[in-house]
Short mmCIF file of C-alpha atoms in Angstrom, two decimals:
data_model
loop_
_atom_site.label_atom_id
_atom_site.label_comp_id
_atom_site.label_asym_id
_atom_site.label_seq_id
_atom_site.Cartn_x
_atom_site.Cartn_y
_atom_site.Cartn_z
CA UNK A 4 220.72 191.25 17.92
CA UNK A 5 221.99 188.76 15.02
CA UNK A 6 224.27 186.84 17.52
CA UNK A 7 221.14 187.06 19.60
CA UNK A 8 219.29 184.70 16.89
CA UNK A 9 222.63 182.75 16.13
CA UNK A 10 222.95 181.53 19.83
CA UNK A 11 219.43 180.63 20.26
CA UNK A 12 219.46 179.21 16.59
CA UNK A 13 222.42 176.87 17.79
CA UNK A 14 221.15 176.25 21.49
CA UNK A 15 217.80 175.09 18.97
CA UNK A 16 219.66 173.16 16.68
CA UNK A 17 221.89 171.12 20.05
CA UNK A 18 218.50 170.42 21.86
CA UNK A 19 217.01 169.23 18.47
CA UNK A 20 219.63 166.86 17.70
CA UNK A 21 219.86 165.62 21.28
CA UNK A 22 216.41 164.59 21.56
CA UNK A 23 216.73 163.21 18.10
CA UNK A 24 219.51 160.66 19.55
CA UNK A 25 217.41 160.26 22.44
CA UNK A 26 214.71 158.90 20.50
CA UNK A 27 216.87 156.96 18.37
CA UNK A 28 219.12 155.55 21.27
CA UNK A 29 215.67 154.59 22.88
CA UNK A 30 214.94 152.69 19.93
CA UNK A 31 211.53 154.82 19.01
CA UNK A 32 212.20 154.53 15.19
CA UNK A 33 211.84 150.79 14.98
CA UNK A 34 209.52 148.99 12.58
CA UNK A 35 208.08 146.02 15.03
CA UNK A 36 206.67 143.01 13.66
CA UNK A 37 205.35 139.88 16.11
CA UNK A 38 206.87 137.04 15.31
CA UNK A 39 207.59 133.62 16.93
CA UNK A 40 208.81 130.16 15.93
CA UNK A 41 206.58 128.63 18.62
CA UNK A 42 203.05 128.46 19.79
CA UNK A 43 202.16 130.42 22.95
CA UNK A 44 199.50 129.93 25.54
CA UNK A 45 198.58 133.00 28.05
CA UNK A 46 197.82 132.59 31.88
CA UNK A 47 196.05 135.67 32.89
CA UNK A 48 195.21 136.59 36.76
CA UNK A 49 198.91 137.27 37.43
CA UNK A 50 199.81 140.54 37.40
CA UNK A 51 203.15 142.26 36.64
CA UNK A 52 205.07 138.55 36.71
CA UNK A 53 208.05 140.74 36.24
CA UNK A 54 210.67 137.58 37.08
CA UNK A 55 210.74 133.78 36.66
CA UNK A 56 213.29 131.08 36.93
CA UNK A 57 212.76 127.83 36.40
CA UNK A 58 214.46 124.41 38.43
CA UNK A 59 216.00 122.35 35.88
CA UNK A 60 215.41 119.81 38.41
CA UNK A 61 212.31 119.84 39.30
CA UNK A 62 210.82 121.79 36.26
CA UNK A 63 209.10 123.84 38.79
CA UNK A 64 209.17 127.35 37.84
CA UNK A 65 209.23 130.37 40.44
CA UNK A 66 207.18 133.49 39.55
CA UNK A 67 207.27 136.42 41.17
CA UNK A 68 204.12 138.71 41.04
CA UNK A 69 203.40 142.11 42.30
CA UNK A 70 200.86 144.94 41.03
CA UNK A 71 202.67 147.36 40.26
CA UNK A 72 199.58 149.57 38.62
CA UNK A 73 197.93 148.96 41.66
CA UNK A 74 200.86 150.47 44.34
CA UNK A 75 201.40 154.16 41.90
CA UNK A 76 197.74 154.36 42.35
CA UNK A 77 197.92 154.82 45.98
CA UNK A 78 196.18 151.04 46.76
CA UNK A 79 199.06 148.91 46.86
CA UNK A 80 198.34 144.82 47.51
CA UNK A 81 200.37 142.57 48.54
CA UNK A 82 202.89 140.17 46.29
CA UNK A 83 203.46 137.30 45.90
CA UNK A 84 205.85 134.40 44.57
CA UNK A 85 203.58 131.30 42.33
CA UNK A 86 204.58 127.94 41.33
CA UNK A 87 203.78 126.56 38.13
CA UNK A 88 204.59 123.12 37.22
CA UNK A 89 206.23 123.04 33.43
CA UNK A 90 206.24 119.53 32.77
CA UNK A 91 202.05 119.76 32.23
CA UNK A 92 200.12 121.61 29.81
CA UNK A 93 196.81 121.68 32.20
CA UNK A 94 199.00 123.55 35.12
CA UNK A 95 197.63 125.91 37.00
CA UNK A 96 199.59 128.89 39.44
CA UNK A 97 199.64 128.29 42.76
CA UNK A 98 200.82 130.31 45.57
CA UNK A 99 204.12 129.56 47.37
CA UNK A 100 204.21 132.59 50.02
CA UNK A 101 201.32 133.04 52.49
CA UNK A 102 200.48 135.13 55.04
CA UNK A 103 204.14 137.13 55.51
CA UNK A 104 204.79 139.50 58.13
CA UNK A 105 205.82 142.37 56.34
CA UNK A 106 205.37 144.06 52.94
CA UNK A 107 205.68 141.99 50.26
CA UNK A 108 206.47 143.71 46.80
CA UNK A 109 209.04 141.10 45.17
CA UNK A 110 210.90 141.84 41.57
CA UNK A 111 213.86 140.12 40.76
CA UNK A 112 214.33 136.63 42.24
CA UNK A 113 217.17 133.78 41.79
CA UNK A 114 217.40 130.10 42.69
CA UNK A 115 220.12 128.88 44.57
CA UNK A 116 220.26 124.69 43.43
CA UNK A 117 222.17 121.95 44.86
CA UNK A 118 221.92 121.34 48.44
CA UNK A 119 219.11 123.32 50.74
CA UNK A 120 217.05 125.10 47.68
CA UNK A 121 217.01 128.71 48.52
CA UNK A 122 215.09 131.11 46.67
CA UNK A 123 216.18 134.67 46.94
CA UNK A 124 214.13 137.71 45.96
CA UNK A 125 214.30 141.31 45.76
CA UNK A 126 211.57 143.07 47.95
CA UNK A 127 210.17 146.50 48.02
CA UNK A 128 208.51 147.53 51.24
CA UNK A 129 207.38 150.38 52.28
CA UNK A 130 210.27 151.20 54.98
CA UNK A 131 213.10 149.87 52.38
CA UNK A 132 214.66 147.90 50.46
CA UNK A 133 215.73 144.41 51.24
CA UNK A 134 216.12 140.60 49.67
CA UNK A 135 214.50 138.00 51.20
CA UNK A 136 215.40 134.30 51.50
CA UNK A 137 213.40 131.82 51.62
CA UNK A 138 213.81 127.79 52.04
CA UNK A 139 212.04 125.65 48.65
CA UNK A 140 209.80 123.09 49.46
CA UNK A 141 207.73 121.79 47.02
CA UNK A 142 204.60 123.59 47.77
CA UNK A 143 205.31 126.23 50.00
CA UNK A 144 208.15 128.87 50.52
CA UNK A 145 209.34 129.46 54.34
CA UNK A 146 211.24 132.92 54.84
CA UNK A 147 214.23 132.11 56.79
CA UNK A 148 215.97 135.76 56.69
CA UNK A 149 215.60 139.41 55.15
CA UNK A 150 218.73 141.10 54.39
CA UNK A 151 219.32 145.02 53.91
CA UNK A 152 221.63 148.14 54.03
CA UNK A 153 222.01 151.77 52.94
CA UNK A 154 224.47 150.79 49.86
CA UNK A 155 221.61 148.60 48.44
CA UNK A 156 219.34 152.28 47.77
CA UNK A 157 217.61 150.78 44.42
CA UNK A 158 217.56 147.06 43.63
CA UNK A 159 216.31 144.96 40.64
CA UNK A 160 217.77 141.70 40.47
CA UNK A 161 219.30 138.99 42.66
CA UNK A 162 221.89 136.28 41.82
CA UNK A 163 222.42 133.72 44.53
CA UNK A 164 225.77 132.14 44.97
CA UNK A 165 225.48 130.46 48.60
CA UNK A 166 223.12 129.84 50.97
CA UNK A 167 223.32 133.87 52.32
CA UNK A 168 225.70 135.30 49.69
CA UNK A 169 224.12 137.09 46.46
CA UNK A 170 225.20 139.97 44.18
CA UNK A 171 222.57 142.57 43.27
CA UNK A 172 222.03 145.22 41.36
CA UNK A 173 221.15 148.79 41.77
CA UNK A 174 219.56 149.97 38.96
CA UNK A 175 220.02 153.84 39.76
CA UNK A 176 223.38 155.21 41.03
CA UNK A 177 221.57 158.67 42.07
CA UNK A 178 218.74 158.21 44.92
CA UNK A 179 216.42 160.90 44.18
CA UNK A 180 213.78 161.36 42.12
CA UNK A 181 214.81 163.96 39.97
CA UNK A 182 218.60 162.23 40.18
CA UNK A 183 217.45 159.34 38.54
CA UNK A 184 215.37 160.83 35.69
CA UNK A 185 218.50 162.90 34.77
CA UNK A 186 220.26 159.74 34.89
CA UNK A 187 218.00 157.48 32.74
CA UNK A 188 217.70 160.51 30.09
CA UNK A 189 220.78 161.67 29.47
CA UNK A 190 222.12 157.50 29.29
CA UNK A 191 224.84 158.33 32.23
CA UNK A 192 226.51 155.20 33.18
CA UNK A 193 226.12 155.14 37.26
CA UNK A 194 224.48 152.12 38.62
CA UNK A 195 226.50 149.37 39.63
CA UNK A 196 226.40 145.61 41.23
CA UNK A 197 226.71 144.84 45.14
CA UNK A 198 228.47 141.79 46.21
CA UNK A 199 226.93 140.47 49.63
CA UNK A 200 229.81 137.92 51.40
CA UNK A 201 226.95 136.84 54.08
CA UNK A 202 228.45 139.68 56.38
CA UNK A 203 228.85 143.05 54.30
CA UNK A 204 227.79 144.37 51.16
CA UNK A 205 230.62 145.69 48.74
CA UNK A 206 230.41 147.53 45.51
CA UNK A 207 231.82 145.23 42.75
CA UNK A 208 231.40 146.32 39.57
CA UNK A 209 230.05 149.94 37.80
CA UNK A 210 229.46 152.09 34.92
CA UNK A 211 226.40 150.61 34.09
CA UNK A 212 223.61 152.27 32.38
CA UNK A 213 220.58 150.60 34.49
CA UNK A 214 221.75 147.82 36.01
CA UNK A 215 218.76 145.57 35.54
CA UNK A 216 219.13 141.71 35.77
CA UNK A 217 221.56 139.62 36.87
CA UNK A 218 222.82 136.17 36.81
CA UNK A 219 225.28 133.65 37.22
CA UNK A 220 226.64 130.49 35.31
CA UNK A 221 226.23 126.92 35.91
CA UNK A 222 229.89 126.99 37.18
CA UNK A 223 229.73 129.83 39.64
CA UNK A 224 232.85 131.05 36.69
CA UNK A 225 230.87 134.25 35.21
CA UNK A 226 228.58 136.73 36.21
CA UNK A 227 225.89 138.22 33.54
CA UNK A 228 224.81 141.69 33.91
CA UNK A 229 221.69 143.44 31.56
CA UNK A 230 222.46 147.38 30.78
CA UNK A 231 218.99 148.55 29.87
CA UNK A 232 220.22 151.84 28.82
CA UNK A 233 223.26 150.21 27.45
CA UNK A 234 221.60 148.13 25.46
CA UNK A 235 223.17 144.85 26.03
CA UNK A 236 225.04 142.65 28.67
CA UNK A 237 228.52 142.94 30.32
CA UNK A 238 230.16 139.59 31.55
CA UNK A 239 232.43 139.06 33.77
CA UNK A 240 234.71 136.67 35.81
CA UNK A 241 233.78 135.54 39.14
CA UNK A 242 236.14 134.77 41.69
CA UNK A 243 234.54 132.08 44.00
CA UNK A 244 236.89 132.63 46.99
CA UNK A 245 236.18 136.73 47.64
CA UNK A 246 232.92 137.58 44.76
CA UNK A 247 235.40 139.85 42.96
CA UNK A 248 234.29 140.89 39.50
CA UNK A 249 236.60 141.29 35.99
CA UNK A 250 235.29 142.65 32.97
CA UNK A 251 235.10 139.66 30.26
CA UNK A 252 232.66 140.93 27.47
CA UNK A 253 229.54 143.38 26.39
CA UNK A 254 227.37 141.98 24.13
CA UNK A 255 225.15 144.71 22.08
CA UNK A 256 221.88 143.32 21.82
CA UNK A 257 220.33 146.85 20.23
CA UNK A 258 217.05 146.88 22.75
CA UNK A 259 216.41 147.27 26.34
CA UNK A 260 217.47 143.94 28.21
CA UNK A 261 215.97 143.23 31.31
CA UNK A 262 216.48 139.79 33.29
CA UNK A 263 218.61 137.05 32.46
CA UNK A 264 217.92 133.09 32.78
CA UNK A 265 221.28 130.79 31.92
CA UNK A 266 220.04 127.55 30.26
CA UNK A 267 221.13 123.92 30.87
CA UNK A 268 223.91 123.94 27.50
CA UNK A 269 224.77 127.18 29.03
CA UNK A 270 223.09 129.76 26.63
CA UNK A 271 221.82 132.57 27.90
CA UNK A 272 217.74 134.09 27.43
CA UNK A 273 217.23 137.43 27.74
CA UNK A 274 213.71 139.99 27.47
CA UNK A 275 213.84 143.45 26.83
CA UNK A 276 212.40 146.24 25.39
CA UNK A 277 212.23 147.26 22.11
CA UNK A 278 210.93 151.11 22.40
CA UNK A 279 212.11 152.22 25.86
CA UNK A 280 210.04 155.87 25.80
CA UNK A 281 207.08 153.79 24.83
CA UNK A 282 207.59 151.40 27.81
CA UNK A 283 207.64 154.76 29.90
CA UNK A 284 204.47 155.71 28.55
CA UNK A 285 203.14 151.88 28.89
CA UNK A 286 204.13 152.12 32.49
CA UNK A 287 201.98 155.45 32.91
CA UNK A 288 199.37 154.19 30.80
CA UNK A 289 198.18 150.38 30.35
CA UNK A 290 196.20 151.04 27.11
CA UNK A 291 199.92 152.00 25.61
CA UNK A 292 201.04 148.47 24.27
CA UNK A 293 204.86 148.56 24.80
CA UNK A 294 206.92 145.66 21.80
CA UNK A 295 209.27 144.15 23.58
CA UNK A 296 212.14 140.77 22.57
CA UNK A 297 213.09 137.79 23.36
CA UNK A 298 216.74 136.49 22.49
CA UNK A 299 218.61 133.40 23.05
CA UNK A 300 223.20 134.30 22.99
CA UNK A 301 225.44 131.47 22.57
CA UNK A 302 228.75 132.46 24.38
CA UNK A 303 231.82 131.07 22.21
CA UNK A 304 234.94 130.96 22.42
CA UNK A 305 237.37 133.83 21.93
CA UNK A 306 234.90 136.09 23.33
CA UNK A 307 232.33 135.38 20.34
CA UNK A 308 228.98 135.44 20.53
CA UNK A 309 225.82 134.41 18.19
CA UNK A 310 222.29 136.18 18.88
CA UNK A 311 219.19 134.02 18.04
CA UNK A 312 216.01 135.91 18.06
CA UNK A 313 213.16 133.63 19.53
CA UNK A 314 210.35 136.20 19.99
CA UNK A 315 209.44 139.49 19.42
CA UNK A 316 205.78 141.13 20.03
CA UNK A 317 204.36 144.41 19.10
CA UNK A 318 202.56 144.52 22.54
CA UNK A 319 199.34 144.04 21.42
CA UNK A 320 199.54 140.48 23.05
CA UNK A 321 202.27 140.99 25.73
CA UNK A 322 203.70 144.15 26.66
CA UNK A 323 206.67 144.98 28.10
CA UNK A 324 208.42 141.59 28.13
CA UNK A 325 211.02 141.22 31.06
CA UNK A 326 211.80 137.50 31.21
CA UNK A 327 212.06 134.57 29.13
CA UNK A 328 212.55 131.40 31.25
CA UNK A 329 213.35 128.60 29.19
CA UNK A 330 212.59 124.56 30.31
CA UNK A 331 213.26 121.16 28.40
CA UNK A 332 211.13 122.13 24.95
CA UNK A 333 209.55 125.50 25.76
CA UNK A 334 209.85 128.64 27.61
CA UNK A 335 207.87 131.02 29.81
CA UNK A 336 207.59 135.23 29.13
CA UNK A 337 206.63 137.53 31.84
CA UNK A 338 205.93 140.90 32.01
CA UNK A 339 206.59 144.04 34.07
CA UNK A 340 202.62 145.72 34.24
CA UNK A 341 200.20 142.73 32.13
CA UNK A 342 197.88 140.93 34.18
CA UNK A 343 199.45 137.65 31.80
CA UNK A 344 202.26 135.09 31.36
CA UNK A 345 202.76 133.32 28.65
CA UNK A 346 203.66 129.66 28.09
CA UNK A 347 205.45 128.95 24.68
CA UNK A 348 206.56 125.47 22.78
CA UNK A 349 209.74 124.98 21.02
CA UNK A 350 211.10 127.61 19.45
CA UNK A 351 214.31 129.38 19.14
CA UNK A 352 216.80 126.87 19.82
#
């Protein structure tokens, strides 16, 4: 009977200290305080602007919308990608995609500049998964194409790199439901990125812990990768010629990171989460304010790196930030669930 209680005093003891590191890996002991370098103005009426990305050239920005509170209650609506013109303070949204002939539930988009302007996005419908591309014009997007295929079971992000050739990230590596809770609990290290040549999709890169966003540099040279259960960033050499991947660097940010946007010197902006159990209770329940960062990495040389915190809210004003998208003397935030964006002056750099 004594090795009885010594067993099930041990199996205790394991499953205490394992949900102890869960908590702490998740980042459920941290002391949040709001703070910001900048002044912030919110646009409400948008909601779950999960992704933006901004043209450097035209200072438009590119927001991608979608209810998600509305489609796990059963009354899904349709999504939708919004303009929003940076360079003045009185701009309104304004919608971009009208009247599409299928499902439209987009999450993580990328701009492909120079030349034809294609916007690429990441599209839940209801009979899969695909991305969609669509020719930029000023005020309207035109769908020219939607792309899927089996390997591309659970995307998040998009990175374009010619006018039909993207990488993409599956956030899970398991495709059921109870495979991918066991996956995001116990932190295992099984989604991966997707290389699409404009004729086949390839795996290119894995052993990621939630593959989340993705993007590439001003160069086409280096591919960024968030780890949301990593914590952090992996970058890695792009070869131009065949969109083969090499490991570079991981960055440890110590939070949740969630999309990427590269800036014009190069730097790259990243959102996150700051308590990632709370962000699973936000995401069951909107009166749960999740805190959530903002952080701006200089990449040096030597594989070096400097971490500037720009913003950081409790998420009593903005929960769940998942993008920063930064423009000449400000930056937007976006969020996965809030009905809000915000539009922030100078701060951080």
């Amino acid at each position: 009977m004594r090795a009885v209680f010594t067993i099930t005093g041990i199996v205790l003891v394991l499953f205490a200290a394992l949900l102890l590191k869960t908590f702490h890996d998740a980042g459920e002991f941290k002391r949040i305080v709001s703070r910001c370098e900048c002044v912030c103005v919110e646009h409400k009426g948008l909601p779950g602007a999960e992704d933006i990305t901004v043209d450097p050239e035209t200072r438009l920005a590119y927001i991608s919308v979608d209810d998600r509170r509305a489609t796990m209650e059963g009354k899904a609506v349709q999504g939708a990608i919004y303009g929003f013109d940076t360079r003045s303070a009185a701009s309104v949204p304004f919608r971009l995609t009208e009247n599409l002939p299928f499902d439209f539930h987009p999450h993580g988009i990328g701009l492909l500049r120079g030349g034809e302007k294609r916007l690429f996005v990441v599209n839940h419908r209801g009979e899969g998964h695909f991305v969609e591309i669509f020719a930029v014009h000023r005020d309207r997007l035109v769908h020219l194409e939607s792309i899927s295929d089996p390997l591309m079971h659970s995307p998040n992000d998009v990175a374009a790199v010619g006018p039909r050739a993207f990488y993409v990230t599956n956030d899970h590596g398991n495709t059921s439901a109870a495979g991918k809770i066991v996956e995001e609990y116990l932190q295992l290290k099984r989604s991966h990125v997707l290389y699409y040549d404009g004729t086949a999709f390839r795996r290119v890169a894995g052993r990621l812990g939630f593959a989340n966003g993705v993007a590439v540099s001003g160069d086409g040279g280096e591919l960024y990768v968030a780890s949301t259960v990593g914590r952090g960033l992996r970058v890695y050499r792009r070869d131009s010629e065949n969109g083969a991947l090499s490991a570079r660097l991981s960055i440890d940010t110590d939070f949740g990171t969630d999309n990427i946007e590269v800036d014009a010197d190069g730097s790259l902006w990243v959102a996150g989460h700051l308590r990632m159990l709370t962000f699973l209770r936000h995401a069951a329940d909107s009166s749960v304010p999740s805190p959530s960062k903002v952080v701006r990495i200089e990449l040096e040389e030597g594989g070096k790196y400097a971490i500037h915190e720009v913003f950081q809210d409790d998420g009593e004003r903005l929960s769940a930030s998942s993008v920063a998208a930064p423009f000449p003397g400000g930056f937007l935030v976006g969020a996965v669930f809030d009905e809000r964006f915000l539009v922030c002056g100078e701060g951080g750099r």
